[in-house]
Amino acid sequence: MLCSLFHSVGLSAQEESVKFGGFDSWITRSIKESLLVGGKTQTLYEVGPKGTFDGARPYTNQGGSPWGCSNIYAKVAGVVKTNVSVYPDTHKGGQCAKLYTHLVNCKAIGVVNISALASGSLFLGSIIEPITGTSNPMSKMSMGVPFTKKPKAVKFDYKFKTPGGERIRETGFSRRQKVAGKDMGQVTCLLQKRWEDADGKIHALRIGTMRQRFSQNCDWKEGQSFTIHYGDITRESFYQESMGLMSGGSDSFYALNSKGKNVPIQEDGWAGPDETPTHIILKFDSSHGGAYVGTIGNTLWVDNVKLVY
């Protein structure tokens, strides 16, 4: 399985491409939303072998693709609704991934008119569909894939655009709130040593950490490498609070356990730099503030994702 997700064909022996990480191949999903919310047919995109996966049905990763994204099919109280915040776009004669922060509007005829902020997320893992509620969006993502190597860095091409201005929190069920600080694009890579206890809880030790944020508008930057730091980094000069351990709370990443339940990943501590990981998490976001928080219009483009050794 590992060899099928990361491969070095045509690359230096010191680099591995992530499968479908060139984003030149996409699956389209055609889903008709419920008449109650307008009845339009929407097109969703997934990273994988070129093809279709039509209809209001739960998506599962196709063709060995390791990628999940924040494009979703939701069915709440029998009402079908979708969100699209990740798209294919053009780059250097091929395609790339475009992650976009926007408002999702839901106008239920004669009932309610709400909107919620959604950011674009692209990650190694999968979405648990159908989405049946708006609480705790992280619990709808199974984050990470099996992995036992120790790369030095993550390498990719990227472009970032932000309109600046107001950063907000809008959930659809509360008043819009202003959020302090500047919204930024983000990439996160974590290497973990995971295990499951008798109760089905997933624990982990953190082996490797990389978190990079993008705050300034820039055109395409090709082949940029970002270092993965190993071991306990809390005393290092580059350490920031955002690089800390996940406690297993609602803001933590989730993963499917052996019982098929998506549960929070509780990081119990820092592993030594010589430890071998069992899983890799790699996640790109157009906004960094978590669920329902961001600046409308923030956009992160990503292409040619590789690991460097």
PDB file of C-alpha atoms in Angstrom, residues 44-286:
ATOM      1  CA  LEU A  44     -17.994  18.346  -6.994  1.00  0.00           C
ATOM      2  CA  TYR A  45     -14.353  17.401  -7.597  1.00  0.00           C
ATOM      3  CA  GLU A  46     -12.191  14.705  -6.031  1.00  0.00           C
ATOM      4  CA  VAL A  47      -8.507  13.912  -6.609  1.00  0.00           C
ATOM      5  CA  GLY A  48      -8.113  10.533  -8.270  1.00  0.00           C
ATOM      6  CA  PRO A  49      -8.191   8.756 -11.629  1.00  0.00           C
ATOM      7  CA  LYS A  50     -10.209  10.631 -14.240  1.00  0.00           C
ATOM      8  CA  GLY A  51     -13.825   9.550 -14.107  1.00  0.00           C
ATOM      9  CA  THR A  52     -17.235  10.175 -12.546  1.00  0.00           C
ATOM     10  CA  PHE A  53     -18.941   9.292  -9.283  1.00  0.00           C
ATOM     11  CA  ASP A  54     -22.409  10.705  -9.761  1.00  0.00           C
ATOM     12  CA  GLY A  55     -25.458  10.791  -7.533  1.00  0.00           C
ATOM     13  CA  ALA A  56     -26.264  11.644  -3.932  1.00  0.00           C
ATOM     14  CA  ARG A  57     -24.255   8.791  -2.418  1.00  0.00           C
ATOM     15  CA  PRO A  58     -21.309   8.582  -0.029  1.00  0.00           C
ATOM     16  CA  TYR A  59     -17.951   8.996  -1.752  1.00  0.00           C
ATOM     17  CA  THR A  60     -15.040   6.688  -1.002  1.00  0.00           C
ATOM     18  CA  ASN A  61     -11.516   7.240  -2.335  1.00  0.00           C
ATOM     19  CA  GLN A  62     -11.230   5.816  -5.834  1.00  0.00           C
ATOM     20  CA  GLY A  63      -8.397   4.180  -7.781  1.00  0.00           C
ATOM     21  CA  GLY A  64      -5.994   4.084  -4.853  1.00  0.00           C
ATOM     22  CA  SER A  65      -6.084   7.850  -4.377  1.00  0.00           C
ATOM     23  CA  PRO A  66      -4.920   8.843  -0.864  1.00  0.00           C
ATOM     24  CA  TRP A  67      -6.545  12.301  -1.078  1.00  0.00           C
ATOM     25  CA  GLY A  68      -9.659  13.606   0.627  1.00  0.00           C
ATOM     26  CA  CYS A  69     -10.956  17.170   0.429  1.00  0.00           C
ATOM     27  CA  SER A  70     -13.574  19.537   1.803  1.00  0.00           C
ATOM     28  CA  ASN A  71     -15.960  19.036  -1.133  1.00  0.00           C
ATOM     29  CA  ILE A  72     -18.862  17.253   0.507  1.00  0.00           C
ATOM     30  CA  TYR A  73     -22.250  15.676   0.060  1.00  0.00           C
ATOM     31  CA  ALA A  74     -24.455  16.412   3.082  1.00  0.00           C
ATOM     32  CA  LYS A  75     -27.842  14.974   3.939  1.00  0.00           C
ATOM     33  CA  VAL A  76     -29.367  16.637   6.985  1.00  0.00           C
ATOM     34  CA  ALA A  77     -32.922  15.673   8.000  1.00  0.00           C
ATOM     35  CA  GLY A  78     -33.399  14.233   4.507  1.00  0.00           C
ATOM     36  CA  VAL A  79     -32.245  17.423   2.742  1.00  0.00           C
ATOM     37  CA  VAL A  80     -29.372  17.012   0.254  1.00  0.00           C
ATOM     38  CA  LYS A  81     -26.860  19.895   0.117  1.00  0.00           C
ATOM     39  CA  THR A  82     -23.283  20.167  -1.170  1.00  0.00           C
ATOM     40  CA  ASN A  83     -20.181  22.279  -0.656  1.00  0.00           C
ATOM     41  CA  VAL A  84     -17.417  22.877  -3.211  1.00  0.00           C
ATOM     42  CA  SER A  85     -14.253  24.635  -2.037  1.00  0.00           C
ATOM     43  CA  VAL A  86     -11.563  22.644  -3.905  1.00  0.00           C
ATOM     44  CA  TYR A  87     -11.292  22.842  -7.703  1.00  0.00           C
ATOM     45  CA  PRO A  88      -8.948  21.854 -10.524  1.00  0.00           C
ATOM     46  CA  ASP A  89      -7.120  24.820 -12.086  1.00  0.00           C
ATOM     47  CA  THR A  90      -4.345  25.273 -14.653  1.00  0.00           C
ATOM     48  CA  HIS A  91      -0.584  25.417 -14.004  1.00  0.00           C
ATOM     49  CA  LYS A  92       2.374  25.019 -16.390  1.00  0.00           C
ATOM     50  CA  GLY A  93       0.329  23.348 -19.106  1.00  0.00           C
ATOM     51  CA  GLY A  94      -1.313  20.919 -16.686  1.00  0.00           C
ATOM     52  CA  GLN A  95      -3.621  21.086 -13.727  1.00  0.00           C
ATOM     53  CA  CYS A  96      -3.277  21.916 -10.050  1.00  0.00           C
ATOM     54  CA  ALA A  97      -5.520  22.104  -6.989  1.00  0.00           C
ATOM     55  CA  LYS A  98      -7.218  25.392  -6.061  1.00  0.00           C
ATOM     56  CA  LEU A  99      -8.428  25.762  -2.450  1.00  0.00           C
ATOM     57  CA  TYR A 100     -10.905  28.572  -1.830  1.00  0.00           C
ATOM     58  CA  THR A 101     -12.530  30.164   1.244  1.00  0.00           C
ATOM     59  CA  HIS A 102     -16.116  31.248   0.624  1.00  0.00           C
ATOM     60  CA  LEU A 103     -19.624  31.466   2.029  1.00  0.00           C
ATOM     61  CA  VAL A 104     -21.971  28.520   1.547  1.00  0.00           C
ATOM     62  CA  ASN A 105     -25.526  29.813   1.252  1.00  0.00           C
ATOM     63  CA  CYS A 106     -28.512  27.666   2.095  1.00  0.00           C
ATOM     64  CA  LYS A 107     -31.871  29.109   1.130  1.00  0.00           C
ATOM     65  CA  ALA A 108     -34.625  26.735   2.151  1.00  0.00           C
ATOM     66  CA  ILE A 109     -37.809  27.788   0.396  1.00  0.00           C
ATOM     67  CA  GLY A 110     -40.182  29.407   2.855  1.00  0.00           C
ATOM     68  CA  VAL A 111     -38.205  28.109   5.842  1.00  0.00           C
ATOM     69  CA  VAL A 112     -34.734  29.547   6.455  1.00  0.00           C
ATOM     70  CA  ASN A 113     -31.919  31.492   4.796  1.00  0.00           C
ATOM     71  CA  ILE A 114     -28.489  30.850   6.321  1.00  0.00           C
ATOM     72  CA  SER A 115     -24.836  31.010   5.290  1.00  0.00           C
ATOM     73  CA  ALA A 116     -21.655  29.481   6.689  1.00  0.00           C
ATOM     74  CA  LEU A 117     -18.004  30.061   5.930  1.00  0.00           C
ATOM     75  CA  ALA A 118     -16.147  27.120   4.361  1.00  0.00           C
ATOM     76  CA  SER A 119     -12.440  26.933   3.607  1.00  0.00           C
ATOM     77  CA  GLY A 120     -10.745  24.699   1.071  1.00  0.00           C
ATOM     78  CA  SER A 121      -8.919  21.703   2.550  1.00  0.00           C
ATOM     79  CA  LEU A 122      -6.976  18.962   0.775  1.00  0.00           C
ATOM     80  CA  PHE A 123      -5.449  16.147   2.815  1.00  0.00           C
ATOM     81  CA  LEU A 124      -4.195  12.578   2.914  1.00  0.00           C
ATOM     82  CA  GLY A 125      -7.192  10.653   4.200  1.00  0.00           C
ATOM     83  CA  SER A 126     -10.920  10.594   3.517  1.00  0.00           C
ATOM     84  CA  ILE A 127     -14.250  12.290   4.250  1.00  0.00           C
ATOM     85  CA  ILE A 128     -16.933  10.323   6.099  1.00  0.00           C
ATOM     86  CA  GLU A 129     -20.087  10.889   4.020  1.00  0.00           C
ATOM     87  CA  PRO A 130     -22.879  11.755   4.074  1.00  0.00           C
ATOM     88  CA  ILE A 131     -22.352  14.716   6.381  1.00  0.00           C
ATOM     89  CA  THR A 132     -25.342  14.727   8.725  1.00  0.00           C
ATOM     90  CA  GLY A 133     -24.752  17.860  10.822  1.00  0.00           C
ATOM     91  CA  THR A 134     -22.743  21.051  11.148  1.00  0.00           C
ATOM     92  CA  SER A 135     -21.153  20.413  14.537  1.00  0.00           C
ATOM     93  CA  ASN A 136     -17.451  19.522  14.806  1.00  0.00           C
ATOM     94  CA  PRO A 137     -16.435  19.378  11.122  1.00  0.00           C
ATOM     95  CA  MET A 138     -13.074  17.765  11.995  1.00  0.00           C
ATOM     96  CA  SER A 139     -14.945  14.635  13.096  1.00  0.00           C
ATOM     97  CA  LYS A 140     -16.083  14.124   9.497  1.00  0.00           C
ATOM     98  CA  MET A 141     -12.471  13.730   8.245  1.00  0.00           C
ATOM     99  CA  SER A 142     -10.347  10.616   8.714  1.00  0.00           C
ATOM    100  CA  MET A 143      -6.867  12.120   8.707  1.00  0.00           C
ATOM    101  CA  GLY A 144      -3.628  10.458   7.638  1.00  0.00           C
ATOM    102  CA  VAL A 145      -2.460   7.290   5.874  1.00  0.00           C
ATOM    103  CA  PRO A 146      -0.073   4.475   6.878  1.00  0.00           C
ATOM    104  CA  PHE A 147       3.571   5.478   6.384  1.00  0.00           C
ATOM    105  CA  THR A 148       6.895   4.296   7.830  1.00  0.00           C
ATOM    106  CA  LYS A 149       9.565   6.501   6.236  1.00  0.00           C
ATOM    107  CA  LYS A 150      11.274   9.645   7.558  1.00  0.00           C
ATOM    108  CA  PRO A 151      11.476  12.359   4.900  1.00  0.00           C
ATOM    109  CA  LYS A 152      13.508  15.524   5.478  1.00  0.00           C
ATOM    110  CA  ALA A 153      10.962  17.871   3.906  1.00  0.00           C
ATOM    111  CA  VAL A 154       7.725  18.330   1.994  1.00  0.00           C
ATOM    112  CA  LYS A 155       8.184  19.896  -1.450  1.00  0.00           C
ATOM    113  CA  PHE A 156       5.501  21.452  -3.669  1.00  0.00           C
ATOM    114  CA  ASP A 157       4.613  24.369  -5.942  1.00  0.00           C
ATOM    115  CA  TYR A 158       2.212  26.953  -4.573  1.00  0.00           C
ATOM    116  CA  LYS A 159       0.526  30.298  -5.146  1.00  0.00           C
ATOM    117  CA  PHE A 160      -1.392  32.304  -2.549  1.00  0.00           C
ATOM    118  CA  LYS A 161      -3.849  35.187  -2.808  1.00  0.00           C
ATOM    119  CA  THR A 162      -5.710  36.961  -0.023  1.00  0.00           C
ATOM    120  CA  PRO A 163      -7.975  40.003  -0.283  1.00  0.00           C
ATOM    121  CA  GLY A 164      -6.987  40.925   3.279  1.00  0.00           C
ATOM    122  CA  GLY A 165      -9.640  42.629   5.282  1.00  0.00           C
ATOM    123  CA  GLU A 166     -12.055  41.109   7.729  1.00  0.00           C
ATOM    124  CA  ARG A 167     -11.550  37.690   9.260  1.00  0.00           C
ATOM    125  CA  ILE A 168     -14.842  36.209  10.424  1.00  0.00           C
ATOM    126  CA  ARG A 169     -16.496  33.256  12.069  1.00  0.00           C
ATOM    127  CA  GLU A 170     -19.839  32.304  10.542  1.00  0.00           C
ATOM    128  CA  THR A 171     -21.419  28.953  11.382  1.00  0.00           C
ATOM    129  CA  GLY A 172     -24.856  29.447   9.837  1.00  0.00           C
ATOM    130  CA  PHE A 173     -26.564  29.228  13.209  1.00  0.00           C
ATOM    131  CA  SER A 174     -25.142  32.249  15.005  1.00  0.00           C
ATOM    132  CA  ARG A 175     -24.435  35.862  14.157  1.00  0.00           C
ATOM    133  CA  ARG A 176     -21.321  36.639  12.153  1.00  0.00           C
ATOM    134  CA  GLN A 177     -18.402  37.406  14.453  1.00  0.00           C
ATOM    135  CA  LYS A 178     -15.173  39.248  13.733  1.00  0.00           C
ATOM    136  CA  VAL A 179     -12.032  37.267  14.560  1.00  0.00           C
ATOM    137  CA  ALA A 180      -8.791  38.977  15.476  1.00  0.00           C
ATOM    138  CA  GLY A 181      -5.666  38.421  13.398  1.00  0.00           C
ATOM    139  CA  LYS A 182      -4.912  37.861   9.748  1.00  0.00           C
ATOM    140  CA  ASP A 183      -6.162  34.846   7.863  1.00  0.00           C
ATOM    141  CA  MET A 184      -3.443  32.732   6.262  1.00  0.00           C
ATOM    142  CA  GLY A 185      -3.089  29.696   4.050  1.00  0.00           C
ATOM    143  CA  GLN A 186      -1.479  26.712   5.715  1.00  0.00           C
ATOM    144  CA  VAL A 187       0.224  23.367   5.132  1.00  0.00           C
ATOM    145  CA  THR A 188       0.682  20.818   7.911  1.00  0.00           C
ATOM    146  CA  CYS A 189       2.724  17.610   7.917  1.00  0.00           C
ATOM    147  CA  LEU A 190       2.837  15.363  10.993  1.00  0.00           C
ATOM    148  CA  LEU A 191       4.526  11.993  11.408  1.00  0.00           C
ATOM    149  CA  GLN A 192       2.959   9.890  14.155  1.00  0.00           C
ATOM    150  CA  LYS A 193       3.414   6.560  15.866  1.00  0.00           C
ATOM    151  CA  ARG A 194      -0.183   5.432  16.497  1.00  0.00           C
ATOM    152  CA  TRP A 195      -1.874   2.681  18.447  1.00  0.00           C
ATOM    153  CA  GLU A 196      -5.424   1.826  19.517  1.00  0.00           C
ATOM    154  CA  ASP A 197      -6.460   0.939  23.058  1.00  0.00           C
ATOM    155  CA  ALA A 198      -9.078  -1.594  24.169  1.00  0.00           C
ATOM    156  CA  ASP A 199     -11.791   1.079  24.097  1.00  0.00           C
ATOM    157  CA  GLY A 200     -11.109   1.994  20.466  1.00  0.00           C
ATOM    158  CA  LYS A 201      -9.367   5.270  21.286  1.00  0.00           C
ATOM    159  CA  ILE A 202      -6.475   6.205  19.008  1.00  0.00           C
ATOM    160  CA  HIS A 203      -3.277   7.399  20.681  1.00  0.00           C
ATOM    161  CA  ALA A 204      -0.100   8.688  19.078  1.00  0.00           C
ATOM    162  CA  LEU A 205       3.376   9.960  19.750  1.00  0.00           C
ATOM    163  CA  ARG A 206       4.545  12.856  17.586  1.00  0.00           C
ATOM    164  CA  ILE A 207       7.733  12.051  15.688  1.00  0.00           C
ATOM    165  CA  GLY A 208       7.917  14.720  12.974  1.00  0.00           C
ATOM    166  CA  THR A 209       6.377  18.198  12.625  1.00  0.00           C
ATOM    167  CA  MET A 210       6.055  20.753   9.841  1.00  0.00           C
ATOM    168  CA  ARG A 211       3.567  23.625   9.775  1.00  0.00           C
ATOM    169  CA  GLN A 212       3.951  26.531   7.363  1.00  0.00           C
ATOM    170  CA  ARG A 213       1.601  29.494   6.945  1.00  0.00           C
ATOM    171  CA  PHE A 214       1.282  31.857   3.987  1.00  0.00           C
ATOM    172  CA  SER A 215       0.310  35.445   4.715  1.00  0.00           C
ATOM    173  CA  GLN A 216       1.489  37.437   1.681  1.00  0.00           C
ATOM    174  CA  ASN A 217       0.164  37.430  -1.875  1.00  0.00           C
ATOM    175  CA  CYS A 218       2.566  35.666  -4.199  1.00  0.00           C
ATOM    176  CA  ASP A 219       2.619  34.261  -7.710  1.00  0.00           C
ATOM    177  CA  TRP A 220       3.682  30.676  -8.323  1.00  0.00           C
ATOM    178  CA  LYS A 221       6.709  29.526  -6.333  1.00  0.00           C
ATOM    179  CA  GLU A 222       8.040  26.317  -7.850  1.00  0.00           C
ATOM    180  CA  GLY A 223       9.606  23.416  -5.966  1.00  0.00           C
ATOM    181  CA  GLN A 224       9.573  24.960  -2.505  1.00  0.00           C
ATOM    182  CA  SER A 225      10.776  22.684   0.334  1.00  0.00           C
ATOM    183  CA  PHE A 226       9.652  22.916   3.960  1.00  0.00           C
ATOM    184  CA  THR A 227      11.664  21.076   6.609  1.00  0.00           C
ATOM    185  CA  ILE A 228      10.135  18.369   8.816  1.00  0.00           C
ATOM    186  CA  HIS A 229      11.534  18.666  12.360  1.00  0.00           C
ATOM    187  CA  TYR A 230      11.967  15.485  14.411  1.00  0.00           C
ATOM    188  CA  GLY A 231      11.536  14.833  18.109  1.00  0.00           C
ATOM    189  CA  ASP A 232      10.494  17.285  20.827  1.00  0.00           C
ATOM    190  CA  ILE A 233      10.753  20.741  19.233  1.00  0.00           C
ATOM    191  CA  THR A 234       9.205  22.797  22.036  1.00  0.00           C
ATOM    192  CA  ARG A 235      12.547  24.404  22.967  1.00  0.00           C
ATOM    193  CA  GLU A 236      13.556  25.241  19.394  1.00  0.00           C
ATOM    194  CA  SER A 237      13.607  28.874  18.240  1.00  0.00           C
ATOM    195  CA  PHE A 238      11.163  28.168  15.394  1.00  0.00           C
ATOM    196  CA  TYR A 239       8.590  26.478  17.636  1.00  0.00           C
ATOM    197  CA  GLN A 240       5.125  28.017  17.691  1.00  0.00           C
ATOM    198  CA  GLU A 241       2.033  27.084  19.670  1.00  0.00           C
ATOM    199  CA  SER A 242       0.340  25.862  16.474  1.00  0.00           C
ATOM    200  CA  MET A 243       2.978  23.096  16.258  1.00  0.00           C
ATOM    201  CA  GLY A 244       2.004  21.656  19.652  1.00  0.00           C
ATOM    202  CA  LEU A 245       0.512  18.273  20.467  1.00  0.00           C
ATOM    203  CA  MET A 246      -3.167  17.487  19.933  1.00  0.00           C
ATOM    204  CA  SER A 247      -5.001  16.693  23.161  1.00  0.00           C
ATOM    205  CA  GLY A 248      -7.758  14.593  21.602  1.00  0.00           C
ATOM    206  CA  GLY A 249     -10.372  17.346  21.958  1.00  0.00           C
ATOM    207  CA  SER A 250     -12.803  18.523  19.305  1.00  0.00           C
ATOM    208  CA  ASP A 251     -10.083  20.597  17.611  1.00  0.00           C
ATOM    209  CA  SER A 252      -7.857  17.542  17.096  1.00  0.00           C
ATOM    210  CA  PHE A 253      -7.572  15.489  13.937  1.00  0.00           C
ATOM    211  CA  TYR A 254      -9.687  12.336  13.742  1.00  0.00           C
ATOM    212  CA  ALA A 255      -9.104   8.864  12.278  1.00  0.00           C
ATOM    213  CA  LEU A 256     -11.100   5.677  11.780  1.00  0.00           C
ATOM    214  CA  ASN A 257     -10.453   3.019  14.397  1.00  0.00           C
ATOM    215  CA  SER A 258     -10.637  -0.760  13.937  1.00  0.00           C
ATOM    216  CA  LYS A 259     -14.368  -0.651  14.710  1.00  0.00           C
ATOM    217  CA  GLY A 260     -15.048   1.774  11.844  1.00  0.00           C
ATOM    218  CA  LYS A 261     -15.688   4.724  14.163  1.00  0.00           C
ATOM    219  CA  ASN A 262     -14.038   8.084  13.512  1.00  0.00           C
ATOM    220  CA  VAL A 263     -12.392   9.125  16.776  1.00  0.00           C
ATOM    221  CA  PRO A 264     -10.038  11.946  17.836  1.00  0.00           C
ATOM    222  CA  ILE A 265      -6.307  11.258  17.713  1.00  0.00           C
ATOM    223  CA  GLN A 266      -4.816  11.901  21.137  1.00  0.00           C
ATOM    224  CA  GLU A 267      -1.110  12.683  21.037  1.00  0.00           C
ATOM    225  CA  ASP A 268       0.338  11.503  24.358  1.00  0.00           C
ATOM    226  CA  GLY A 269       3.781  13.006  23.927  1.00  0.00           C
ATOM    227  CA  TRP A 270       6.821  13.577  21.740  1.00  0.00           C
ATOM    228  CA  ALA A 271       8.686  10.569  20.396  1.00  0.00           C
ATOM    229  CA  GLY A 272      12.432  10.461  20.057  1.00  0.00           C
ATOM    230  CA  PRO A 273      13.769  11.501  16.642  1.00  0.00           C
ATOM    231  CA  ASP A 274      14.926   7.918  16.000  1.00  0.00           C
ATOM    232  CA  GLU A 275      11.439   6.423  16.322  1.00  0.00           C
ATOM    233  CA  THR A 276       9.705   5.015  13.225  1.00  0.00           C
ATOM    234  CA  PRO A 277       6.297   6.481  12.296  1.00  0.00           C
ATOM    235  CA  THR A 278       3.211   4.459  11.463  1.00  0.00           C
ATOM    236  CA  HIS A 279       1.234   7.311   9.805  1.00  0.00           C
ATOM    237  CA  ILE A 280       1.677  10.568   7.942  1.00  0.00           C
ATOM    238  CA  ILE A 281      -0.728  13.506   8.018  1.00  0.00           C
ATOM    239  CA  LEU A 282      -0.413  16.037   5.179  1.00  0.00           C
ATOM    240  CA  LYS A 283      -3.015  18.784   4.913  1.00  0.00           C
ATOM    241  CA  PHE A 284      -3.334  21.993   2.860  1.00  0.00           C
ATOM    242  CA  ASP A 285      -5.813  24.736   3.862  1.00  0.00           C
ATOM    243  CA  SER A 286      -6.861  28.034   2.289  1.00  0.00           C
TER     244      SER A 286
END
